[in-house]
Short mmCIF file of C-alpha atoms in Angstrom, two decimals:
data_model
loop_
_atom_site.label_atom_id
_atom_site.label_comp_id
_atom_site.label_asym_id
_atom_site.label_seq_id
_atom_site.Cartn_x
_atom_site.Cartn_y
_atom_site.Cartn_z
CA CYS J 1 -23.44 -12.62 19.98
CA GLU J 2 -26.52 -14.31 18.53
CA GLY J 3 -27.31 -11.47 16.20
CA ASN J 4 -29.32 -9.30 18.58
CA TRP J 5 -26.89 -6.39 18.56
CA VAL J 6 -28.96 -4.14 20.81
CA GLY J 7 -26.07 -1.93 21.88
CA MET J 8 -26.02 -0.25 18.45
CA VAL J 9 -29.41 1.45 18.80
CA GLY J 10 -29.23 2.40 22.48
CA ALA J 11 -31.57 -0.30 23.81
CA ARG J 12 -31.03 -1.51 27.38
CA VAL J 13 -29.29 -4.80 27.87
CA GLN J 14 -31.32 -6.87 30.38
CA SER J 15 -28.59 -9.27 31.32
CA ARG J 16 -24.90 -8.83 31.75
CA PRO J 17 -23.06 -10.05 28.58
CA LYS J 18 -20.11 -12.37 28.58
CA ARG J 19 -16.76 -10.77 27.81
CA GLY J 20 -16.65 -11.85 24.13
CA GLU J 21 -20.23 -10.68 23.61
CA PHE J 22 -19.49 -7.31 25.19
CA MET J 23 -16.40 -6.85 23.00
CA SER J 24 -18.43 -7.57 19.91
CA ARG J 25 -21.16 -5.05 20.86
CA ARG J 26 -18.53 -2.45 21.70
CA HIS J 27 -16.73 -3.01 18.33
CA ARG J 28 -20.01 -2.58 16.46
CA HIS J 29 -20.66 0.62 18.29
CA SER J 30 -17.26 2.16 17.69
CA HIS J 31 -17.22 0.99 13.96
CA PHE J 32 -20.85 1.78 13.31
CA LYS J 33 -20.22 3.61 9.95
CA ARG J 34 -17.97 0.86 8.67
CA TYR J 35 -20.59 -1.83 9.54
CA LEU J 36 -23.24 0.21 7.84
CA ARG J 37 -20.97 0.57 4.69
CA ILE J 38 -20.29 -3.20 4.53
CA THR J 39 -24.05 -3.96 4.83
CA GLU J 40 -24.85 -1.43 2.13
CA ILE J 41 -22.28 -2.94 -0.31
CA LEU J 42 -23.58 -6.54 0.29
CA ALA J 43 -27.16 -5.39 -0.23
CA ARG J 44 -26.46 -3.56 -3.43
CA HIS J 45 -24.88 -6.72 -4.90
CA GLY J 46 -27.90 -8.86 -3.91
CA LEU J 47 -25.95 -10.82 -1.20
CA GLY J 48 -28.68 -10.54 1.45
CA TYR J 49 -28.06 -14.10 2.66
CA ILE J 50 -24.44 -13.11 3.69
CA ILE J 51 -25.87 -10.11 5.63
CA ASN J 52 -28.04 -12.59 7.56
CA ILE J 53 -25.09 -14.99 8.12
CA LEU J 54 -22.89 -12.20 9.44
CA GLY J 55 -25.56 -10.89 11.82
CA LEU J 56 -25.89 -7.59 9.97
CA ASP J 57 -29.58 -7.83 9.07
CA HIS J 58 -30.57 -5.33 11.73
CA PHE J 59 -28.78 -2.64 9.67
CA ILE J 60 -31.17 -3.08 6.75
CA PRO J 61 -34.06 -1.00 8.17
CA PHE J 62 -31.79 2.08 8.12
CA HIS J 63 -31.58 1.96 4.33
CA ARG J 64 -34.20 -0.38 2.84
CA SER J 65 -33.60 1.27 -0.55
CA TRP J 66 -30.33 -0.65 -0.87
CA VAL J 67 -32.15 -3.89 -1.55
CA ARG J 68 -34.90 -2.55 -3.95
CA HIS J 69 -34.82 -2.77 -7.70
CA HIS J 70 -31.41 -4.37 -7.78
CA HIS J 71 -30.75 -5.60 -11.30
CA ARG J 72 -27.06 -5.91 -12.33
CA PRO J 73 -25.86 -8.09 -15.25
CA ALA J 74 -23.17 -9.97 -13.29
CA THR J 75 -22.62 -13.53 -12.12
CA ARG J 76 -22.47 -14.37 -8.41
CA PRO J 77 -18.67 -14.77 -8.38
CA GLU J 78 -18.40 -11.31 -10.11
CA HIS J 79 -20.57 -9.83 -7.49
CA VAL J 80 -18.39 -11.35 -4.71
CA ARG J 81 -15.26 -10.00 -6.35
CA GLN J 82 -16.93 -6.49 -6.80
CA VAL J 83 -17.96 -6.56 -3.07
CA LEU J 84 -14.38 -7.23 -2.01
CA GLU J 85 -13.11 -4.40 -4.25
CA GLU J 86 -15.57 -1.91 -2.81
CA MET J 87 -14.74 -2.97 0.72
CA GLY J 88 -11.09 -1.99 0.23
CA ALA J 89 -7.62 -3.09 0.99
CA THR J 90 -8.24 -5.73 3.77
CA ALA J 91 -11.08 -7.52 1.84
CA ILE J 92 -9.09 -7.37 -1.37
CA LYS J 93 -6.09 -8.95 0.37
CA ILE J 94 -8.21 -11.74 1.92
CA GLY J 95 -9.80 -12.27 -1.54
CA GLN J 96 -6.34 -12.67 -3.03
CA ILE J 97 -5.46 -15.34 -0.41
CA ILE J 98 -8.68 -17.26 -0.82
CA SER J 99 -8.32 -17.25 -4.63
CA THR J 100 -5.42 -19.70 -4.19
CA ARG J 101 -7.35 -22.10 -1.98
CA ALA J 102 -9.01 -24.80 -3.98
CA ASP J 103 -10.08 -26.44 -0.71
CA LEU J 104 -12.32 -23.36 -0.01
CA LEU J 105 -13.68 -22.30 -3.44
CA THR J 106 -14.94 -23.70 -6.66
CA PRO J 107 -12.92 -23.00 -9.86
CA GLU J 108 -15.43 -20.29 -10.88
CA TYR J 109 -14.83 -18.30 -7.74
CA GLN J 110 -11.10 -18.93 -7.74
CA ALA J 111 -10.82 -17.53 -11.40
CA GLU J 112 -12.87 -14.48 -10.47
CA LEU J 113 -11.04 -13.63 -7.24
CA ALA J 114 -7.71 -14.11 -8.92
CA LYS J 115 -8.47 -10.80 -10.69
CA LEU J 116 -7.84 -9.14 -7.31
CA GLN J 117 -4.16 -10.15 -7.28
CA ASP J 118 -3.03 -7.29 -9.51
CA ALA J 119 -6.15 -5.54 -10.86
CA ALA J 120 -7.52 -3.72 -7.90
CA PRO J 121 -8.99 -0.23 -8.47
CA PRO J 122 -5.95 2.17 -8.81
CA VAL J 123 -5.18 5.23 -6.60
CA PRO J 124 -5.29 8.54 -8.54
CA LEU J 125 -1.96 9.74 -9.73
CA GLU J 126 -2.12 12.97 -7.73
CA GLN J 127 -2.38 10.94 -4.46
CA ILE J 128 0.62 8.89 -5.52
CA ARG J 129 2.56 12.15 -6.23
CA GLN J 130 1.68 13.46 -2.76
CA VAL J 131 2.92 10.30 -1.02
CA ILE J 132 6.27 10.37 -2.88
CA THR J 133 6.82 14.06 -2.28
CA LYS J 134 5.98 13.76 1.45
CA GLU J 135 8.16 10.60 1.95
CA LEU J 136 11.25 11.72 -0.07
CA GLY J 137 11.06 15.44 0.59
CA ARG J 138 11.27 16.25 -3.05
CA PRO J 139 8.71 16.42 -5.91
CA ILE J 140 8.39 13.37 -8.11
CA ASP J 141 10.13 15.07 -11.04
CA ALA J 142 13.19 15.76 -8.96
CA VAL J 143 13.45 12.02 -7.88
CA PHE J 144 12.78 10.42 -11.25
CA ALA J 145 13.74 11.32 -14.86
CA TYR J 146 10.51 9.69 -15.93
CA PHE J 147 7.52 8.34 -14.02
CA GLU J 148 4.85 6.38 -15.82
CA PRO J 149 1.39 7.80 -14.75
CA VAL J 150 -0.51 4.52 -15.54
CA PRO J 151 0.28 1.93 -12.95
CA ILE J 152 1.76 -1.50 -13.91
CA ALA J 153 -0.48 -3.12 -11.39
CA ALA J 154 -2.70 -2.05 -8.47
CA ALA J 155 -3.25 -4.34 -5.52
CA SER J 156 -4.74 -4.18 -2.12
CA ILE J 157 -1.92 -2.40 -0.12
CA GLY J 158 -0.08 -0.60 -2.90
CA GLN J 159 0.30 -0.02 -6.61
CA ALA J 160 3.41 -0.17 -8.92
CA HIS J 161 4.58 2.30 -11.44
CA ALA J 162 7.45 1.99 -13.97
CA ALA J 163 10.01 4.82 -13.69
CA ILE J 164 13.54 5.86 -14.72
CA LEU J 165 16.12 7.17 -12.24
CA PRO J 166 18.27 10.27 -13.33
CA ASP J 167 21.20 7.91 -14.16
CA GLY J 168 19.05 5.99 -16.60
CA THR J 169 18.21 2.95 -14.43
CA TYR J 170 14.81 1.44 -15.08
CA VAL J 171 12.99 0.82 -11.77
CA VAL J 172 9.58 -0.12 -10.45
CA VAL J 173 8.17 2.17 -7.82
CA LYS J 174 5.69 0.62 -5.38
CA VAL J 175 3.65 3.08 -3.34
CA ARG J 176 1.44 2.22 -0.37
CA ARG J 177 -2.20 3.38 -0.60
CA PRO J 178 -3.02 6.46 1.59
CA GLY J 179 -4.89 5.52 4.77
CA VAL J 180 -4.47 1.76 4.25
CA VAL J 181 -2.87 1.02 7.71
CA GLN J 182 -5.75 2.50 9.60
CA GLN J 183 -8.28 0.84 7.31
CA ILE J 184 -6.65 -2.59 7.76
CA ASP J 185 -6.47 -2.26 11.57
CA GLU J 186 -10.19 -1.46 11.72
CA ASP J 187 -11.29 -4.01 9.22
CA LEU J 188 -9.35 -6.92 10.85
CA GLU J 189 -11.10 -6.20 14.09
CA ILE J 190 -14.47 -6.05 12.35
CA PHE J 191 -13.91 -9.22 10.28
CA GLN J 192 -12.90 -11.14 13.41
CA ASP J 193 -16.29 -10.17 14.96
CA LEU J 194 -18.16 -11.13 11.76
CA ALA J 195 -16.40 -14.59 11.76
CA VAL J 196 -17.65 -15.16 15.32
CA ALA J 197 -21.19 -14.16 14.28
CA ALA J 198 -21.01 -16.40 11.21
CA SER J 199 -19.80 -19.37 13.22
CA ARG J 200 -22.98 -19.15 15.39
CA ARG J 201 -25.43 -18.65 12.54
CA TRP J 202 -24.17 -20.85 9.73
CA GLU J 203 -23.43 -24.58 10.04
CA ALA J 204 -20.82 -24.49 7.15
CA ALA J 205 -18.83 -21.84 9.03
CA LYS J 206 -18.14 -24.37 11.83
CA ASP J 207 -16.92 -27.00 9.22
CA TYR J 208 -14.49 -24.42 7.80
CA ASP J 209 -13.60 -23.04 11.22
CA VAL J 210 -13.99 -19.47 9.97
CA VAL J 211 -12.82 -17.97 13.27
CA ARG J 212 -9.45 -19.70 12.93
CA LEU J 213 -9.25 -18.78 9.31
CA SER J 214 -9.93 -15.11 9.98
CA ARG J 215 -7.03 -15.07 12.54
CA GLU J 216 -4.80 -16.82 9.97
CA PHE J 217 -5.64 -14.37 7.25
CA ALA J 218 -5.14 -11.39 9.61
CA ASP J 219 -1.32 -11.79 9.57
CA THR J 220 -0.95 -11.44 5.82
CA PRO J 221 -2.30 -7.85 5.26
CA ARG J 222 -0.18 -6.46 8.14
CA SER J 223 3.00 -8.25 6.92
CA GLY J 224 2.87 -6.36 3.60
CA LEU J 225 2.51 -2.82 5.05
CA ASP J 226 6.22 -2.04 5.75
CA TYR J 227 8.19 -1.66 2.47
CA VAL J 228 11.47 -1.38 4.29
CA ARG J 229 10.82 -4.81 5.70
CA ALA J 230 10.04 -6.04 2.16
CA GLY J 231 13.28 -4.57 0.88
CA HIS J 232 15.39 -6.29 3.60
CA SER J 233 13.53 -9.56 2.86
CA ALA J 234 14.51 -9.36 -0.77
CA GLU J 235 18.14 -8.72 0.21
CA ARG J 236 18.20 -11.77 2.51
CA ILE J 237 16.79 -13.99 -0.25
CA ALA J 238 19.32 -12.57 -2.73
CA LYS J 239 22.17 -13.40 -0.42
CA LYS J 240 21.03 -17.01 0.00
CA PHE J 241 20.99 -17.51 -3.82
CA GLU J 242 24.19 -15.48 -4.41
CA GLY J 243 26.18 -17.13 -7.21
CA ASP J 244 23.22 -19.09 -8.61
CA PRO J 245 22.88 -17.99 -12.27
CA ARG J 246 19.29 -19.34 -12.48
CA ILE J 247 17.90 -16.85 -9.94
CA HIS J 248 17.94 -13.06 -9.89
CA ILE J 249 16.44 -10.99 -7.15
CA PRO J 250 15.70 -7.33 -8.06
CA ARG J 251 17.96 -4.79 -6.29
CA THR J 252 16.46 -2.36 -3.82
CA PHE J 253 17.38 1.30 -4.13
CA TRP J 254 17.45 2.36 -0.47
CA GLU J 255 18.00 6.03 -1.06
CA HIS J 256 14.50 6.18 -2.51
CA THR J 257 12.87 3.61 -0.27
CA THR J 258 10.77 4.20 2.92
CA SER J 259 8.10 2.35 4.78
CA ARG J 260 5.60 3.63 2.23
CA ILE J 261 7.67 3.55 -0.93
CA LEU J 262 9.66 0.68 -2.40
CA VAL J 263 11.93 1.28 -5.39
CA MET J 264 13.41 -1.79 -7.00
CA GLU J 265 15.28 -2.77 -10.18
CA ASN J 266 12.90 -3.33 -13.15
CA VAL J 267 13.30 -6.90 -14.26
CA SER J 268 11.30 -8.27 -17.22
CA GLY J 269 9.74 -11.70 -17.07
CA ILE J 270 6.51 -13.70 -17.20
CA LYS J 271 3.81 -14.05 -14.52
CA VAL J 272 4.21 -17.27 -12.64
#
């Protein structure tokens, strides 16, 4: 686990690894393409020092062109935010969480990563249509009298569209990104391995206890995957505040809600 990940290139291991070290090497072998992709993204954004901290430097010889002639007019916080966007759902979700942690980030990084909260790259409309049709068994035009093609917001796990039901009710339709469950499961396993590598290569990682933090962050992406669970949570909260005129919880429309689609009452307001 010291950064000499020999298992990836078929070299013979001279001594029997400890269990944790064996697991790390096995993960890196089974997720080779994903590790290569992460290294590529970091290199293109000029974040070579992070590659070294995470023990990914041995991937660089495969594609040395990644780190050549890299000139992009962006600040370091912007590059970090762009890296998280390119890595996908899990990294975006972790970026969202970290953006609220003044104990971990400077104001410049907090402000930049806050953009991940509702401004992630959107899923193409055609993919959204396919998810709705598959989940509800009807084409989108048969479910909604109107469906706004441009999303209200796009986040790590899903994106939201304004729509109108056939009876004229204004709703918001939240659709889970295709393939996001499999991606999150793989990435959480990878990120745990990278946290272990960082803790052994970077003194500051020990101060922040990045291994514990990575486990803590792992619970959040998974908790937002099931929209049926989200709908029930909203109903439980609504019941607790029943009769309080100061608080209104949007209604869930269960006939159009599944684990991948959440349809709720459209309530106007301001961002907290």
